[in-house]
Coordinates of C-alpha atoms and ligand atoms in Angstrom, one line a residue:
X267 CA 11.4 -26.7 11.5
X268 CA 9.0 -24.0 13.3
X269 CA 9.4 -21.0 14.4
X270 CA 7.0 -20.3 16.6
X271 CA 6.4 -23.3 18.2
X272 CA 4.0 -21.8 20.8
X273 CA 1.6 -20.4 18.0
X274 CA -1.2 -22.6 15.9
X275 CA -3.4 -21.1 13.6
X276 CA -4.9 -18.2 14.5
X277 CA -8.5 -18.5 14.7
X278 CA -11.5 -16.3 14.6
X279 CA -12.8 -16.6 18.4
X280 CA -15.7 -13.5 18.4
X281 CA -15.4 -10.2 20.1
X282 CA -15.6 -12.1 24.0
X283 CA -12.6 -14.2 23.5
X284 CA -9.8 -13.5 25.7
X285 CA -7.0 -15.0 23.7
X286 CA -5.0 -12.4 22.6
X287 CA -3.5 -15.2 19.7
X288 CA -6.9 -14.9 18.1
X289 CA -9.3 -13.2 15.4
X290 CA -12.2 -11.4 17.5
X291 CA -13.3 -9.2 13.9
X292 CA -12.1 -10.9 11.0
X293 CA -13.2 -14.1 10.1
X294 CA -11.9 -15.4 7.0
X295 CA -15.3 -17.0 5.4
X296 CA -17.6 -14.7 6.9
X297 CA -19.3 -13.1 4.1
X298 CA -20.0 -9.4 3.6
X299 CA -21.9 -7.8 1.0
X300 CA -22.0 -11.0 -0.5
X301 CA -18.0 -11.9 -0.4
X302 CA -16.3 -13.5 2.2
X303 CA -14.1 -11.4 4.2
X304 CA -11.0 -12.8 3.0
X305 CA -12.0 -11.8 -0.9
X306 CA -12.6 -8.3 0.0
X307 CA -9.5 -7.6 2.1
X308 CA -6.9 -9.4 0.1
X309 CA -4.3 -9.6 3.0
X310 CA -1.1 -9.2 2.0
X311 CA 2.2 -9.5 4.8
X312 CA 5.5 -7.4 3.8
X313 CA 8.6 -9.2 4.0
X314 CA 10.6 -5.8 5.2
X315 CA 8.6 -4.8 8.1
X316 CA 8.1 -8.9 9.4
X317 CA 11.6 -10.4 8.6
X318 CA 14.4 -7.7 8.2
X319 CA 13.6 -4.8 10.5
X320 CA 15.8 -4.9 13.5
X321 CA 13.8 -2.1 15.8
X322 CA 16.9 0.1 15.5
X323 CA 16.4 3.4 14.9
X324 CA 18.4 6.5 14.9
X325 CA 19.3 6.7 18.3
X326 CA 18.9 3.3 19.3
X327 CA 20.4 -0.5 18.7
X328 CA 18.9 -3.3 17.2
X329 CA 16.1 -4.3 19.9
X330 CA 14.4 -7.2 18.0
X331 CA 14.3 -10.6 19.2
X332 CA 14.5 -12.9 16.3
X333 CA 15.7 -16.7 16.5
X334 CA 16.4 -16.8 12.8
X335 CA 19.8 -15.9 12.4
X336 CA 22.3 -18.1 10.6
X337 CA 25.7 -18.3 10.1
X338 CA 26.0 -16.7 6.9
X339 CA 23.4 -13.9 5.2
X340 CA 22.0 -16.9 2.8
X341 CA 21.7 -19.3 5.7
X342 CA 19.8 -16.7 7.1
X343 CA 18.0 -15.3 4.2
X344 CA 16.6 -19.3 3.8
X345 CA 15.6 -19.7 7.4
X346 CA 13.6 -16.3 7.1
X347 CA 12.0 -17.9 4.1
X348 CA 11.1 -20.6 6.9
X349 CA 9.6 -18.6 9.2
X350 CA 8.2 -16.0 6.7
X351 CA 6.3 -18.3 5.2
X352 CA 5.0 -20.2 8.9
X353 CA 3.9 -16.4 10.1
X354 CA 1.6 -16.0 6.8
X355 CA 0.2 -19.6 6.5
X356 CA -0.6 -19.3 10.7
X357 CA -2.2 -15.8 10.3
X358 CA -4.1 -17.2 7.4
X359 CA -2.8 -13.8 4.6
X360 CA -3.0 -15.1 1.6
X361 CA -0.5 -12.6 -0.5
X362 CA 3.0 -11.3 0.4
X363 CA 5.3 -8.6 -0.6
X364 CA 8.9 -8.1 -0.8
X365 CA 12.1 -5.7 -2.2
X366 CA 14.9 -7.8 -3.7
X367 CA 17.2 -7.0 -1.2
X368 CA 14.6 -8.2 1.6
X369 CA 15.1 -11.9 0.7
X370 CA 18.7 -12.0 -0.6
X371 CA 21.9 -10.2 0.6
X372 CA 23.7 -8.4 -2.1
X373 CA 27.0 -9.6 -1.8
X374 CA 29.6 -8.2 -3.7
X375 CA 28.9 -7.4 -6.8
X376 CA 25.4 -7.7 -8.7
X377 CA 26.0 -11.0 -10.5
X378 CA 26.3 -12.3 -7.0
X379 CA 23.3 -10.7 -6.1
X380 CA 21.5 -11.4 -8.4
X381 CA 22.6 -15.4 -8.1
X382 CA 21.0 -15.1 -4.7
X383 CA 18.0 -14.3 -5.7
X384 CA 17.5 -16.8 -8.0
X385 CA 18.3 -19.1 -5.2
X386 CA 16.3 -17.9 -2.7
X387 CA 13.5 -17.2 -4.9
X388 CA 13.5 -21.4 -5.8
X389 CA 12.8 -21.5 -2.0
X390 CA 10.3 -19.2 -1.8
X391 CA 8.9 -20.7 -4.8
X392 CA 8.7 -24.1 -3.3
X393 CA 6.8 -22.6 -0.1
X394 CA 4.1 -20.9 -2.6
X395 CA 3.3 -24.4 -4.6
X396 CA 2.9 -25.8 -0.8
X397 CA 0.7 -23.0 1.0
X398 CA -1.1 -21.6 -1.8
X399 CA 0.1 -18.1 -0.8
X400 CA 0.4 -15.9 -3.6
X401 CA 3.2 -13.0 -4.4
X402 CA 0.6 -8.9 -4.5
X403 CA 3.8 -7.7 -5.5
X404 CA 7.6 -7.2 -5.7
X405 CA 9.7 -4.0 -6.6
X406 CA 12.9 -3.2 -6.8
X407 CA 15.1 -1.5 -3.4
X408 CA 16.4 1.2 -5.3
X409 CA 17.1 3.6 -2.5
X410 CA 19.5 1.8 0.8
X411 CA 22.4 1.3 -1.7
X412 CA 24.6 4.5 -1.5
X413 CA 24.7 4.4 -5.5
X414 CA 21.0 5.4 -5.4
X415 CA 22.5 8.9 -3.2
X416 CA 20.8 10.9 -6.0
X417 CA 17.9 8.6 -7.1
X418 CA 18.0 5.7 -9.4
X419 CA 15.4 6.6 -12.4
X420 CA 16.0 10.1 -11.4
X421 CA 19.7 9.6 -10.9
X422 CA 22.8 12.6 -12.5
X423 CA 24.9 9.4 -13.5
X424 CA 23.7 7.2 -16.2
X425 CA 25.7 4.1 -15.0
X426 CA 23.5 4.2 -12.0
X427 CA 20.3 4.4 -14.0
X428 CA 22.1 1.3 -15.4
X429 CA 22.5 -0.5 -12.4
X430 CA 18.3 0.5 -11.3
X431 CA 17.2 -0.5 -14.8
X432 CA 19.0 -4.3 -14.2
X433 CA 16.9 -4.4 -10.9
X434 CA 13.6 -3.9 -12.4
X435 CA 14.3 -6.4 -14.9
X436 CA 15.5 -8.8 -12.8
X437 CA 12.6 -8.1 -10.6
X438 CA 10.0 -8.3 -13.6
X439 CA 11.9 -12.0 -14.4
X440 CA 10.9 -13.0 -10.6
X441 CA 7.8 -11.6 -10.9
X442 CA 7.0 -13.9 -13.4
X443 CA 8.9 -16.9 -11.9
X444 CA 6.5 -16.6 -9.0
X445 CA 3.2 -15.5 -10.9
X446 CA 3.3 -11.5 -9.3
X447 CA -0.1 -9.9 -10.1
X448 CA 1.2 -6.4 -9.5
X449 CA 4.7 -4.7 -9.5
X450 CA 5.4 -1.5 -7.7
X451 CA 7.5 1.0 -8.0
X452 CA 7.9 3.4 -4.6
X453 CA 10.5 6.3 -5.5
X454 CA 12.2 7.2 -2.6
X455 CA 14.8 9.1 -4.2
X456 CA 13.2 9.9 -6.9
X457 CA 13.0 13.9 -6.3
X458 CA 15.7 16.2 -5.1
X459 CA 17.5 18.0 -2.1
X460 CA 17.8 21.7 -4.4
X461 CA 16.7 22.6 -7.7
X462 CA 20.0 24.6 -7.8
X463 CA 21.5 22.1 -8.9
X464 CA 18.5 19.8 -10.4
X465 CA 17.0 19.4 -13.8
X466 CA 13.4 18.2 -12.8
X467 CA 11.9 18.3 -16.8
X468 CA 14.9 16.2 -17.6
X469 CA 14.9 13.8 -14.6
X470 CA 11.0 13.1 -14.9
X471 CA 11.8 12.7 -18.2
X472 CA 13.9 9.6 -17.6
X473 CA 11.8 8.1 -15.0
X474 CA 9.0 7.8 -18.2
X475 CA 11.4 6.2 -20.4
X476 CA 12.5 3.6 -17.5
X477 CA 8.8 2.9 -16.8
X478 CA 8.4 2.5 -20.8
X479 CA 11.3 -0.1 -20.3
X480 CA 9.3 -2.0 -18.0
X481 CA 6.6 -2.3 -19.8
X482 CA 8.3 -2.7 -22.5
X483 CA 10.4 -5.8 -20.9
X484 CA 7.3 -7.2 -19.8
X485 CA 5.5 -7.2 -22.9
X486 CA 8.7 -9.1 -24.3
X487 CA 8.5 -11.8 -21.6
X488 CA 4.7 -12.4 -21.8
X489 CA 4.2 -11.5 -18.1
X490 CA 2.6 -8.3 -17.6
X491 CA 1.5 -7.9 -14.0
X492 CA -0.4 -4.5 -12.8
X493 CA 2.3 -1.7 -12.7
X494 CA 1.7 0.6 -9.6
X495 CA 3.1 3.8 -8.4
X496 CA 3.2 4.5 -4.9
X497 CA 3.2 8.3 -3.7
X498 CA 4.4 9.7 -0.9
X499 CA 5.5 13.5 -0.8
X500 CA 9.0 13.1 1.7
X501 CA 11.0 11.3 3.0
X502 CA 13.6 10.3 2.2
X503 CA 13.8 12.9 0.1
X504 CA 12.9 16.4 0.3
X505 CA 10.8 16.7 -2.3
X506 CA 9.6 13.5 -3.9
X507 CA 8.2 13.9 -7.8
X508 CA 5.2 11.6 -6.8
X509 CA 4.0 13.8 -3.9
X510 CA 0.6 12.6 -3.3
X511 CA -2.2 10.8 -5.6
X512 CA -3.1 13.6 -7.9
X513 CA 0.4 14.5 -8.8
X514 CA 1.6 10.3 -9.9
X515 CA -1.7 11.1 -11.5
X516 CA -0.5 14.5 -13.4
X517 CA 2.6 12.3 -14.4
X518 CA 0.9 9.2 -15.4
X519 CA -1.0 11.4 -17.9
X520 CA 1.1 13.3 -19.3
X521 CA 3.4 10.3 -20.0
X522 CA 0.4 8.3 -21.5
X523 CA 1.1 5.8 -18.7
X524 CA -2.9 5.5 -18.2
X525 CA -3.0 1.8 -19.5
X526 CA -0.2 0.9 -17.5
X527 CA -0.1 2.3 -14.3
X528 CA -2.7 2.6 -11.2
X529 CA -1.5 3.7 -7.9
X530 CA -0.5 1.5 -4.8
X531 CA -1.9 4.4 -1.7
X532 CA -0.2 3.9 1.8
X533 CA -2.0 5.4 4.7
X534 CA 0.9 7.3 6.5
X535 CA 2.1 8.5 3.2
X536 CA -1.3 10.1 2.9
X537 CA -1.0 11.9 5.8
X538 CA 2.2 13.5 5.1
X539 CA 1.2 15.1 2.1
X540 CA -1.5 16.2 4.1
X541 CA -4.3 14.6 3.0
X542 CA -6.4 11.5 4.5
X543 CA -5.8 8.3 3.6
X544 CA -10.4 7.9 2.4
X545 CA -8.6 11.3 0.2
X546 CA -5.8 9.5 -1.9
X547 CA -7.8 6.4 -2.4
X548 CA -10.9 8.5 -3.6
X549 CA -8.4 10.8 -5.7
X550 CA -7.1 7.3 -7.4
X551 CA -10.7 5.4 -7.7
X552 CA -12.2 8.6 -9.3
X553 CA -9.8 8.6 -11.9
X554 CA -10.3 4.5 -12.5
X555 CA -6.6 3.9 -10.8
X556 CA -6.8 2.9 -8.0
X557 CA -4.7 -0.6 -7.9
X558 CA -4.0 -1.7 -4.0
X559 CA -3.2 -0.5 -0.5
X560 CA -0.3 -0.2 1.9
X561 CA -2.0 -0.5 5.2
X562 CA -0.6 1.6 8.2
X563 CA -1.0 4.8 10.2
X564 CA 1.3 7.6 11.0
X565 CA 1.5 9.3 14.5
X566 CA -0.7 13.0 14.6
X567 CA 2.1 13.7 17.0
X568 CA 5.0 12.9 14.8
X569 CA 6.0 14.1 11.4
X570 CA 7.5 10.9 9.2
X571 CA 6.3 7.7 8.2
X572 CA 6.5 5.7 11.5
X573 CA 4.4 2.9 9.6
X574 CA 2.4 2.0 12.5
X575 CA 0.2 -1.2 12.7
X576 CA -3.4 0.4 12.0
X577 CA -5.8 0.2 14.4
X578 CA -8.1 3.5 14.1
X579 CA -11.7 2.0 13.1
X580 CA -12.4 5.3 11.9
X581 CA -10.0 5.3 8.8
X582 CA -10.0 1.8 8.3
X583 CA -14.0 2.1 7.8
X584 CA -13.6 5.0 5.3
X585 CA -11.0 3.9 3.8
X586 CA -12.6 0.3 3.0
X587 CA -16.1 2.3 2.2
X588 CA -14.1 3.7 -0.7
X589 CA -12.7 0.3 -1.7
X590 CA -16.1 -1.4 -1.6
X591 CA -17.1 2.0 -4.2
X592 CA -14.5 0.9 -6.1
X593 CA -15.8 -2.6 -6.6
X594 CA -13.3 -3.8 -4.6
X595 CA -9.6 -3.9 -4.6
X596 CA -8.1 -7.5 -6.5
X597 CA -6.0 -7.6 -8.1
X598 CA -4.5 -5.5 -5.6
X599 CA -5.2 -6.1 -2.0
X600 CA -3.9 -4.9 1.8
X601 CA -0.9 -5.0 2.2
X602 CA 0.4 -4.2 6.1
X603 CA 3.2 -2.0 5.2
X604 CA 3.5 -1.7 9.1
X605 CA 6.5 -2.4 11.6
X606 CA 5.9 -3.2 15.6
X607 CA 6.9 -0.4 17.8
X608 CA 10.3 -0.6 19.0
X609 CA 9.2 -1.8 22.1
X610 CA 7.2 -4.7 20.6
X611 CA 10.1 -6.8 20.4
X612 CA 9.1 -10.0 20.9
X613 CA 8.8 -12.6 18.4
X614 CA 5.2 -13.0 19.6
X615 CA 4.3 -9.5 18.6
X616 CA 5.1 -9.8 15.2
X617 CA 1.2 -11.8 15.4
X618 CA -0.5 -9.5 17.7
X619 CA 0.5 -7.3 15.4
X620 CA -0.7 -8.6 12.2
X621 CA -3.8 -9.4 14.2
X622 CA -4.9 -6.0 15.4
X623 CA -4.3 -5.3 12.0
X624 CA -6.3 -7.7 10.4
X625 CA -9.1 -6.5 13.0
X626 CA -9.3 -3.5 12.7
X627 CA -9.6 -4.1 8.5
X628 CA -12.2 -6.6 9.0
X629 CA -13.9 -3.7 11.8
X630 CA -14.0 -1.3 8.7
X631 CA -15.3 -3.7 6.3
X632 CA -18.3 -4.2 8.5
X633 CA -18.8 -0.8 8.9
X634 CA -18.4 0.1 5.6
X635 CA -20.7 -2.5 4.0
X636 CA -23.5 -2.0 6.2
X637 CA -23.2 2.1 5.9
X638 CA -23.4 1.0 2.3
X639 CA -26.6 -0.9 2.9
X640 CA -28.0 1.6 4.4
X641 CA -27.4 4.1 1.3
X642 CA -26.2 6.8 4.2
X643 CA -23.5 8.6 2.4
X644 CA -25.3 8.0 -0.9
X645 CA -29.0 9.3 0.8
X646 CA -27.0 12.1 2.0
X647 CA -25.1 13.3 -1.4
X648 CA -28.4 12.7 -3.3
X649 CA -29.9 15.1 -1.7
X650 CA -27.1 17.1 -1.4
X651 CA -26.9 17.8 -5.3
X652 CA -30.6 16.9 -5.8
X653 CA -30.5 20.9 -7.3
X654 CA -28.7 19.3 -9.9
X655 CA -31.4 16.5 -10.9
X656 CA -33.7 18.9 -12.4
X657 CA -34.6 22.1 -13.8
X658 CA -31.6 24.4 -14.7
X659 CA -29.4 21.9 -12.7
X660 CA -30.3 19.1 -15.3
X661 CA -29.8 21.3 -18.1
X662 CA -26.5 22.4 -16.7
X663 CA -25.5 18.7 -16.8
X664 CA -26.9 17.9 -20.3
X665 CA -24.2 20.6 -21.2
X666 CA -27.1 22.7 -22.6
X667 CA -26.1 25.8 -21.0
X668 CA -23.4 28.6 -21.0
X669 CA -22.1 31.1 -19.7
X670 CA -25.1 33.7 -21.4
X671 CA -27.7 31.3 -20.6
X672 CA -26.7 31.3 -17.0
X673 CA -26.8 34.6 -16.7
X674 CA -30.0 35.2 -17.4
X675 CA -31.3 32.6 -15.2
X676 CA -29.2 34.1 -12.2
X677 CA -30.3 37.5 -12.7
X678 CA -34.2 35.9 -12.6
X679 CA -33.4 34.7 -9.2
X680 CA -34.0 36.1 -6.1
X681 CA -30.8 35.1 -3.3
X682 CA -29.8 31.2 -3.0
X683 CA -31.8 29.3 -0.4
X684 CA -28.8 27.0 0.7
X685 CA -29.3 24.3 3.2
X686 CA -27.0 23.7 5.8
X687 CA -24.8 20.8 5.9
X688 CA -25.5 19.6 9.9
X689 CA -21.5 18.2 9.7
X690 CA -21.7 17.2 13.2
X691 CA -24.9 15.2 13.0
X692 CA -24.1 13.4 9.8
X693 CA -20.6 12.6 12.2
X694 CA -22.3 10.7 15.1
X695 CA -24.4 8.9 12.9
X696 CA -21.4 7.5 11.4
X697 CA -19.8 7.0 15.2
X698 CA -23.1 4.8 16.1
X699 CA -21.4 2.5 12.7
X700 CA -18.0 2.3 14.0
X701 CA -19.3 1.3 17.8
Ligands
LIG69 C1 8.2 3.5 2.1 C2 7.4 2.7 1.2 C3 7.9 1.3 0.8 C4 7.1 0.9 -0.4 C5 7.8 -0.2 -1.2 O1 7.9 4.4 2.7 O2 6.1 2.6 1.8 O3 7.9 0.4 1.8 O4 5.9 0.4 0.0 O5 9.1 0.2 -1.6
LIG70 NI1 4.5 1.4 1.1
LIG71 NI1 5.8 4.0 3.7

């Protein structure tokens, strides 16, 4: 049974090609700074965006054409195994993604639900042992259902932090089944509407003990994949406890979650905290956390996470120049947590997609590895704290000197001679990369 009968695998065709069904930047083998392409970039596709979104949205119908629908949700939930599983093998991404309820309906109760995604999961199983593609990561929906109105970890009503604390483990036991190398946990409502009526001490409080439970459960069942925490400051909540990298950070700390926990960093999330997406990931790799990467890009125009398929060379380049100072990204990887615009509702898009996608990672990478070459940025911040290489800026360093010392260097000194920064130069050299 295929899909997308129309569609072989997508090949890498060079930058002249006028197949739109085709790789003009990434090519899978090419290698880059001495990996191939397809090591460094880790592509991961997320069952969500690919299989269950509809293209509704709040003022608007389903739009989606999608031949895939059964006559019950499992027939339906197997065929999208089907055709999940054809979309990732012809695009040639090696990982996927998914939340339980993505591949299995809930039916009525949780024993049912959970039946279904043991059966699905056998499926899905089958399809990894044929293609070779591997599971990034799995984690737990713990927002849609209206018992998660006031959080799940963070929840008022302990029968609800019940229900959240059987998904994880059921989640952790297919995690294993299919060999996950990371599980992440994205808390959506974990925060609150007013603290008028919200104990925030006592809530963050039980979010540590729930992630001590997972670890705890995994230790138990010998699988321990990477744990990740994946910020975002809004939406759907007003305030959400892991607002950006630096605050899952504060958290992870103070909770002695260090050994544990690295950070999954999603582009558009990053921008509405207000930060760049080159920001969070440096934020995460400087504290030795960073774990993997959601791969989208909001609208400057609009203010939520429209989870847009990315295709700015720009960011992609920084962002992937911070990845490479990172040593790379395994055991994470990319993961396109991206939907097609609503108007994109052709079956075919859901590839063009995925392939400008793929691009305009594989655009960055270039970039990125031959600014590294180069030595730009690191020529460039060499000099810029070269004051610190010698002299009193050495000693500063060495820790030999305080706040007395200082002070008589200072007053010693005549005014600073600073240098200036040239910003805008040290800009279009970095265009003449991207172009
Ligand atoms: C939503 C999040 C979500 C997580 C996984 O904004 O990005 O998709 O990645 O729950
Ligand atoms: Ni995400
Ligand atoms: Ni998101």
């Amino acid at each position: 049974m295929t899909y997308f009968e129309k569609i072989e695998k997508i090949k890498y065709e060079g930058p002249k090609t006028k197949n739109p069904i085709a790789f003009r930047h990434y090519n899978p083998e090419e290698i880059i700074a001495g990996k191939s392409m397809k090591e460094h970039l880790r592509f991961s596709i997320a069952y969500w965006h690919t299989m269950t979104q509809d293209g509704s949205d709040p003022f608007g119908n389903p739009v989606n054409q999608r031949n895939w629908f059964g006559e019950t949700p499992m027939e339906t939930a197997k065929n999208r195994v089907e055709a999940f599983f054809e979309i990732c093998e012809k695009l040639g991404a090696e990982y996927f993604c998914f939340h339980d309820v993505d591949i299995a309906p809930e039916g009525d109760s949780l024993a049912e639900f959970f039946e279904n995604l043991d059966e699905i999961t056998d499926l899905i199983k089958e399809k990894m042992d044929q293609t070779g593609i591997k599971l990034l990561w799995n984690t737990a929906n713990m927002f849609s259902n209206p018992r998660y109105v006031n959080g799940a970890a963070s929840t008022n009503h302990a029968n609800v932090y019940a229900f959240a604390a059987a998904q994880v483990k059921k989640g952790l036991d297919l995690s294993k089944k299919l060999g996950g190398e990371n599980y992440v946990f994205w808390g959506g409502r974990e925060g609150y509407e007013t603290l008028l009526n919200t104990d925030m001490g006592f809530e963050q409080d039980n979010i540590a003990r729930f992630f001590k439970m997972a670890i705890a459960y995994g230790e138990k069942i010998g699988h321990k994949p990477q744990f990740l925490l994946e910020p975002k400051p809004k939406e759907p909540s007003k305030h959400q406890y892991d607002f950006d990298a630096a605050t899952a950070m504060a958290f992870i700390q103070k909770y002695n979650l260090t050994g544990d926990f690295k950070l999954n960093l999603e582009a558009n999330h990053a921008t509405l905290a207000g930060h760049t997406f080159e920001h969070e990931i440096a934020v995460a790799r400087t504290y030795g956390a960073l774990g993997s990467l959601d791969a989208n890009q909001g609208d400057v125009l609009l203010g939520w996470d429209t989870d847009e398929f990315p295709t700015n060379i720009y960011d992609t380049t920084l962002a992937m120049y911070e990845v490479l100072d990172n040593g790379g990204i395994a055991p994470g990887g990319i993961n396109f947590d991206a939907k097609v615009r609503r108007s994109s509702f052709a079956m075919e898009d859901l590839f063009l997609a995925h392939i400008a996608g793929m691009d305009t990672f594989a655009r960055g990478l270039k970039a990125a590895a031959k600014l590294k070459e180069d030595k730009f940025f690191e020529d460039l911040k060499a000099e810029r704290y070269s004051s610190f290489k010698s002299g009193i800026g050495a000693e500063i360093v060495a820790g030999k000197e305080d706040l007395e010392s200082l002070t008589n260097y200072a007053l010693n000194q005549s005014e600073v001679d600073m240098p200036s920064s040239h910003i805008e130069y040290i800009k279009s050299v970095l265009n003449d990369y991207l172009i």
